[in-house]
Every structure is written in structure tokens, then in C-alpha cells.
Amino acid sequence: MAGRTQEDIENELATEYLVLTYADYEAGLREGKLLGLRCVPCNKITCHPMPVCQWCGSRDLERTELSGKGTLETFTVIRVPSEGYEDDNPYIPCIVKTNEGPSVVGRLDYDTERATQDLIGKRVKLSSTYTYKGDKYSGGPRSCPVFSVID
Amino acid sequence: MRDVAIIGIGHTKFGRAAKTSLELFSEAALQAVDDAGVDLKDIEALFQGAALSGFEEGQLMPAAFSAAELNLGPIPATRYEGACASASVAIRDAALWVGAGEHDIVLAGGVEKALTMGTSFATRTFAMACHAPTEGPAGLTFPGVFAMAARVYAQKYGIPLDSLREKMAHVSIKNHRHGALNPLAQFYKKLGDLKVEDVVNSRMVADPLTLMDCCPFSDGASALVLCPAEDARKYTDDPVYILGTGQGSGCPLSKMEDLTKPVSRITSARTAFKRAGLSPKDIDLAEVHDCFTIAEFIALESIGFFDWGEAAEATAEGQTDLGGKLPVNMSGGLIGKGHPIGATGASQVYWIVKQMHGDAPKGNQIDPIPEYGMTDTLGGDFGTLCHIILGRTKRGA
């Protein structure tokens, strides 16, 4: 270990395996940014953060910011929530295909009584962040993106 | 690899159980051991599915203590956790270990006490089989995942959602009709004559899935005794052979290309067919993972029993009912029989074996007795998939 300080080792470990951690991703969401990774060899975008490119598996990744815009792939209105989510009921989890390629799971900010099948395919954009307060099984609070319909 | 046979089966009543999970599993295991005509001291290893036992009763290592309850001695006893596919994965591994020659006579099965948890906590723990970082904060529940898949199915195949909901209702009607005939089912003698409107008008759980589109939470256990195929006739006149198995792993929902075409399930089913040297058209009956009505369509299409987008209409036409092209979930399935998740895969195999013995509940027996059957079990939101193909004659015989 001669010649290397503890700080050097920790700095190296901080980015050697994870260029973007989940904590970074959630911090980004809370600042209104959808962060992801650009793959140097294949140039595709990965989101949520992973240690490898979700498309080609390369570990050669760089941080990037996505536009936050995309298309609503599907959604549901939850009316029987699980323990810990009662205060949100009813609410709309959704999957959005981002302009940059990867899909992300989040919530849709929309009137639950007017949420019908014709929402699928609508253009949406990142509008805020939802943070689950956390319970003893979640490892603390967790955040996800919230999308709004833009057309 | 040696071929492997099932020589004994056991199954508790599904529903609400006052017994502990260790007692439930013992009950199923002793039935299976008695059915096989083997002694407990002959059991060389235990392979047990159990998904949430720590949350249900604060019981980690249920496999080790199940072995102890049965006084099996210090044999290997391993818990398998693949959410709702736990028991199928346990049976698959048991078959692979027996096939490899490591063990001769083994117990495989599963147990769960999910109903005991209550809806709110059970929903929370089941949702733990989703991708926690991304699907956790969104508050996705399992009904929610399949509700999203139903919307994709309707969109993709141009079926108006109301029309798809009516077709989905036929899964619930069929499986509850079968479950009402099954004395070990949670809904025995109940809900056997549902109408489409009963399903579509019941309480909305996750839009567009209603309560009657969903399987219940359940307590229960099921167990099997396996041995090498070459020894099977020493124990029984009616061995059922494990002809092929497959297993597949999924990914977070956001990484799935198409929620209605889970690659994990397609891959697992293809592997099982390849191992068995059979194809979907050879199968005479199936027990598939109908955790929700739409899930049965996705299963039937992914396995290859129907073309993409055709299972909905085929089900509404009765092609998956007794006397149809492919009878599906004659036991009642998860919807009518109950879904003690860690036990479900073993229960599916149990009911295929009962059919192959000509011993299914009155009104549910397929005639003629089926030659080939298949189970399909799904854990989580397509995270763990397992398929088991069973036959009344050995491979290549």
C-alpha cells in the first residue's frame, strides 16, 4: 500500500465501478435533472444508473443529462396500495420511453379519474420528483421521476 | 444425466391456515412420502421453495427446520427464493441434482403463509420482488404491474380496453369454475358461476384490473418425492416423468422491450421444450401462472400455445377450457385454487400428476388421460420464470 493515501484509494473506488451512483441519480431528480450514462463505444444512453451499458454491456461510460422528455408507454391507477403508500392513494405509476432511448419508471401527475387508455402514446416531460418517505424495508427515502403530459 | 420421476405427491388445503409454515410443509411432505411408499430415512435432500417466510413468521431457514421437523437428519436442506416461482425452481434443482447422480430419493416442494400477513403488508412484501430502486418509490404493486401490461396488450393489438376486460373476465370465470370443484382450493364450492359483469364490476384494484381479475393471498404447502426414472417402478405403478425444465431471469420493467413478451418466460419455456424434445402442440394440459387474468394470456402466448395477441379471443371462445384445444388451469389456477407463493409451483406439478393418474377432482378430469403436461411459474414482475414438462412415459420410450 506504500505511496497511496486512503483518499486516493477511496477516490478511485468511487468511480471505478460506478460512474453514476443511484444516490447521484436521485439527487439529480431532486434538482429537476434526469441523469444517465452515455456509452463511449456504442453511444447509446443508459438510465437508471447501471455499472454497464444497458444495451451493449460496456463499462466505458460517461455521465450525461437526459432531456426529461418522452412518450407515455403505459400506466395504471393504483387503488389498493401497499403498506406505507396509503397517503398517496390513488396514484399513477407509469413507464416513459425517453427521447434518448431508455425507458424509466416513475409517476404520472394527472387526474386519476380522467386517466384513460388514450393517454398511452402522449408526450410527457419530467415535471417534478416524488420521494417515498421510506420504511424499514426500503433502506431509507427513495425518489423517482414525476412526468406531466405536454400535449 | 439420468431421467427423473415423481413417485409421491402431497398438498395441503389452500386458504387460511392456523398451522405454522413448518407444520404445513410437514403435512404436505408426509403425504408425499406416504404416497411414494418410502421411509423418511430414505430422503437424501430437501429442496424447498419459500419466498417470504421471514416476514410471515420471522422464520428464516424454513428448509433446514423443515428437515428437522421431519427428523431427516443432517441432510442438505435448501431454501429456494424466486418469489412466486420459488417451488418450481426448487423442483427443477431437485431434478437436476437427482439427474446428476448426487442424490437418489429427495423431497421438493414449497410453503407459504401469505394470507396470514393481511392485504396491506402482503402487498408490500410481494412488491419487494419488483426492482426496488426504480419500481419501489413509484409505489408499484403486482396488480399494478399487470394492469400496465394489460394496457399495453390492448394498445398493441388494437383491442378496446373494455373489450379486453371482458375477455380477461373469462380467465377468472373459467379458473373459479375449476377451483370451485377442487376440494383443496381456497374457493372450493365458491364463485363457481361468475358472469363477465361480476368480474368487470368488482372493486378496482389497479386500473383496469378488478379484485376478480386477481388471485388471492393464500397459506399452503405442496411437496413431491423424486427419484431416478430407472427406479420409479419399484415405488409406484404410476410414475410421472420430468421430461424437461427451463429457467429464465428477467430485468427491471423499464428494461423490458415489451411487457407482453417477457424474454425470461420465452427463453425458459423454449429451454424446457428443447430438453423434453417436445413442442407446444404436444402438450395436453397446462397449469400456468394466472396471478392476474391478463397474466394467463401473456403466459399462453409466451410459451407458444397461441400466437401473439390471440390468447384473449381463444380464451373467450373456450379453447382453454375442458374439452378445448388446450385445457388450462383445471385445478383452478392461482385465481381459483389460491396462491401461497412459495408453494405454487409444486401445487401446479401436483395437479398435473393428479390428472395423469386420472385422479383429478370430479368434473375436472381430462379424458383421455393426458400424456404430456406443462407448468409455467412466474416470480415477481417477470424476474424469475420456470417451466416443467411432465409425461407419463420416459423420454425416448
PDB file of N, CA and C in Angstrom, chain B residues 264-296:
ATOM      1  N   SER B 264     -37.690 -13.516 -20.432  1.00  0.00           N
ATOM      2  CA  SER B 264     -37.365 -14.525 -19.422  1.00  0.00           C
ATOM      3  C   SER B 264     -38.274 -15.745 -19.571  1.00  0.00           C
ATOM      4  N   ARG B 265     -39.553 -15.487 -19.852  1.00  0.00           N
ATOM      5  CA  ARG B 265     -40.508 -16.598 -19.973  1.00  0.00           C
ATOM      6  C   ARG B 265     -40.337 -17.344 -21.293  1.00  0.00           C
ATOM      7  N   ILE B 266     -40.129 -16.604 -22.361  1.00  0.00           N
ATOM      8  CA  ILE B 266     -39.959 -17.230 -23.679  1.00  0.00           C
ATOM      9  C   ILE B 266     -38.728 -18.147 -23.648  1.00  0.00           C
ATOM     10  N   THR B 267     -37.645 -17.633 -23.069  1.00  0.00           N
ATOM     11  CA  THR B 267     -36.396 -18.395 -23.004  1.00  0.00           C
ATOM     12  C   THR B 267     -36.550 -19.650 -22.145  1.00  0.00           C
ATOM     13  N   SER B 268     -37.184 -19.486 -20.981  1.00  0.00           N
ATOM     14  CA  SER B 268     -37.367 -20.614 -20.071  1.00  0.00           C
ATOM     15  C   SER B 268     -38.216 -21.706 -20.724  1.00  0.00           C
ATOM     16  N   ALA B 269     -39.317 -21.307 -21.350  1.00  0.00           N
ATOM     17  CA  ALA B 269     -40.208 -22.292 -21.976  1.00  0.00           C
ATOM     18  C   ALA B 269     -39.491 -23.023 -23.113  1.00  0.00           C
ATOM     19  N   ARG B 270     -38.748 -22.256 -23.916  1.00  0.00           N
ATOM     20  CA  ARG B 270     -38.023 -22.888 -25.042  1.00  0.00           C
ATOM     21  C   ARG B 270     -37.007 -23.896 -24.542  1.00  0.00           C
ATOM     22  N   THR B 271     -36.329 -23.552 -23.454  1.00  0.00           N
ATOM     23  CA  THR B 271     -35.352 -24.480 -22.890  1.00  0.00           C
ATOM     24  C   THR B 271     -36.039 -25.773 -22.458  1.00  0.00           C
ATOM     25  N   ALA B 272     -37.184 -25.635 -21.787  1.00  0.00           N
ATOM     26  CA  ALA B 272     -37.904 -26.823 -21.317  1.00  0.00           C
ATOM     27  C   ALA B 272     -38.340 -27.698 -22.493  1.00  0.00           C
ATOM     28  N   PHE B 273     -38.859 -27.079 -23.542  1.00  0.00           N
ATOM     29  CA  PHE B 273     -39.272 -27.853 -24.730  1.00  0.00           C
ATOM     30  C   PHE B 273     -38.078 -28.558 -25.360  1.00  0.00           C
ATOM     31  N   LYS B 274     -36.955 -27.838 -25.441  1.00  0.00           N
ATOM     32  CA  LYS B 274     -35.756 -28.420 -26.054  1.00  0.00           C
ATOM     33  C   LYS B 274     -35.288 -29.638 -25.253  1.00  0.00           C
ATOM     34  N   ARG B 275     -35.252 -29.485 -23.927  1.00  0.00           N
ATOM     35  CA  ARG B 275     -34.821 -30.599 -23.070  1.00  0.00           C
ATOM     36  C   ARG B 275     -35.756 -31.804 -23.213  1.00  0.00           C
ATOM     37  N   ALA B 276     -37.061 -31.510 -23.340  1.00  0.00           N
ATOM     38  CA  ALA B 276     -38.055 -32.587 -23.410  1.00  0.00           C
ATOM     39  C   ALA B 276     -38.156 -33.181 -24.809  1.00  0.00           C
ATOM     40  N   GLY B 277     -37.619 -32.458 -25.798  1.00  0.00           N
ATOM     41  CA  GLY B 277     -37.773 -32.914 -27.184  1.00  0.00           C
ATOM     42  C   GLY B 277     -39.223 -32.813 -27.648  1.00  0.00           C
ATOM     43  N   LEU B 278     -39.930 -31.834 -27.106  1.00  0.00           N
ATOM     44  CA  LEU B 278     -41.346 -31.651 -27.444  1.00  0.00           C
ATOM     45  C   LEU B 278     -41.573 -30.216 -27.896  1.00  0.00           C
ATOM     46  N   SER B 279     -42.793 -29.942 -28.392  1.00  0.00           N
ATOM     47  CA  SER B 279     -43.150 -28.584 -28.777  1.00  0.00           C
ATOM     48  C   SER B 279     -44.530 -28.274 -28.182  1.00  0.00           C
ATOM     49  N   PRO B 280     -44.945 -27.004 -28.223  1.00  0.00           N
ATOM     50  CA  PRO B 280     -46.220 -26.647 -27.582  1.00  0.00           C
ATOM     51  C   PRO B 280     -47.397 -27.505 -28.045  1.00  0.00           C
ATOM     52  N   LYS B 281     -47.393 -27.933 -29.301  1.00  0.00           N
ATOM     53  CA  LYS B 281     -48.555 -28.694 -29.791  1.00  0.00           C
ATOM     54  C   LYS B 281     -48.651 -30.090 -29.171  1.00  0.00           C
ATOM     55  N   ASP B 282     -47.554 -30.557 -28.550  1.00  0.00           N
ATOM     56  CA  ASP B 282     -47.576 -31.877 -27.910  1.00  0.00           C
ATOM     57  C   ASP B 282     -48.251 -31.867 -26.537  1.00  0.00           C
ATOM     58  N   ILE B 283     -48.394 -30.694 -25.953  1.00  0.00           N
ATOM     59  CA  ILE B 283     -48.864 -30.596 -24.554  1.00  0.00           C
ATOM     60  C   ILE B 283     -50.385 -30.758 -24.493  1.00  0.00           C
ATOM     61  N   ASP B 284     -50.840 -31.640 -23.586  1.00  0.00           N
ATOM     62  CA  ASP B 284     -52.274 -31.930 -23.465  1.00  0.00           C
ATOM     63  C   ASP B 284     -52.976 -31.063 -22.423  1.00  0.00           C
ATOM     64  N   LEU B 285     -52.228 -30.582 -21.445  1.00  0.00           N
ATOM     65  CA  LEU B 285     -52.819 -29.659 -20.471  1.00  0.00           C
ATOM     66  C   LEU B 285     -51.712 -28.864 -19.809  1.00  0.00           C
ATOM     67  N   ALA B 286     -52.082 -27.693 -19.296  1.00  0.00           N
ATOM     68  CA  ALA B 286     -51.089 -26.828 -18.662  1.00  0.00           C
ATOM     69  C   ALA B 286     -51.663 -26.192 -17.412  1.00  0.00           C
ATOM     70  N   GLU B 287     -50.791 -26.036 -16.432  1.00  0.00           N
ATOM     71  CA  GLU B 287     -51.089 -25.192 -15.274  1.00  0.00           C
ATOM     72  C   GLU B 287     -50.188 -23.975 -15.445  1.00  0.00           C
ATOM     73  N   VAL B 288     -50.775 -22.810 -15.729  1.00  0.00           N
ATOM     74  CA  VAL B 288     -49.967 -21.610 -15.981  1.00  0.00           C
ATOM     75  C   VAL B 288     -50.230 -20.559 -14.907  1.00  0.00           C
ATOM     76  N   HIS B 289     -49.315 -19.617 -14.843  1.00  0.00           N
ATOM     77  CA  HIS B 289     -49.298 -18.652 -13.733  1.00  0.00           C
ATOM     78  C   HIS B 289     -50.300 -17.520 -13.964  1.00  0.00           C
ATOM     79  N   ASP B 290     -51.547 -17.772 -13.570  1.00  0.00           N
ATOM     80  CA  ASP B 290     -52.623 -16.779 -13.727  1.00  0.00           C
ATOM     81  C   ASP B 290     -52.738 -15.912 -12.483  1.00  0.00           C
ATOM     82  N   CYS B 291     -51.647 -15.272 -12.071  1.00  0.00           N
ATOM     83  CA  CYS B 291     -51.725 -14.401 -10.895  1.00  0.00           C
ATOM     84  C   CYS B 291     -52.771 -13.314 -11.126  1.00  0.00           C
ATOM     85  N   PHE B 292     -52.908 -12.893 -12.383  1.00  0.00           N
ATOM     86  CA  PHE B 292     -53.951 -11.962 -12.797  1.00  0.00           C
ATOM     87  C   PHE B 292     -54.471 -12.473 -14.137  1.00  0.00           C
ATOM     88  N   THR B 293     -55.695 -12.093 -14.466  1.00  0.00           N
ATOM     89  CA  THR B 293     -56.300 -12.635 -15.686  1.00  0.00           C
ATOM     90  C   THR B 293     -55.425 -12.384 -16.913  1.00  0.00           C
ATOM     91  N   ILE B 294     -54.915 -11.158 -17.047  1.00  0.00           N
ATOM     92  CA  ILE B 294     -54.089 -10.831 -18.225  1.00  0.00           C
ATOM     93  C   ILE B 294     -52.828 -11.692 -18.249  1.00  0.00           C
ATOM     94  N   ALA B 295     -52.359 -12.096 -17.066  1.00  0.00           N
ATOM     95  CA  ALA B 295     -51.127 -12.892 -16.981  1.00  0.00           C
ATOM     96  C   ALA B 295     -51.296 -14.239 -17.680  1.00  0.00           C
ATOM     97  N   GLU B 296     -52.524 -14.787 -17.656  1.00  0.00           N
ATOM     98  CA  GLU B 296     -52.739 -16.070 -18.333  1.00  0.00           C
ATOM     99  C   GLU B 296     -52.569 -15.918 -19.848  1.00  0.00           C
TER     100      GLU B 296
END
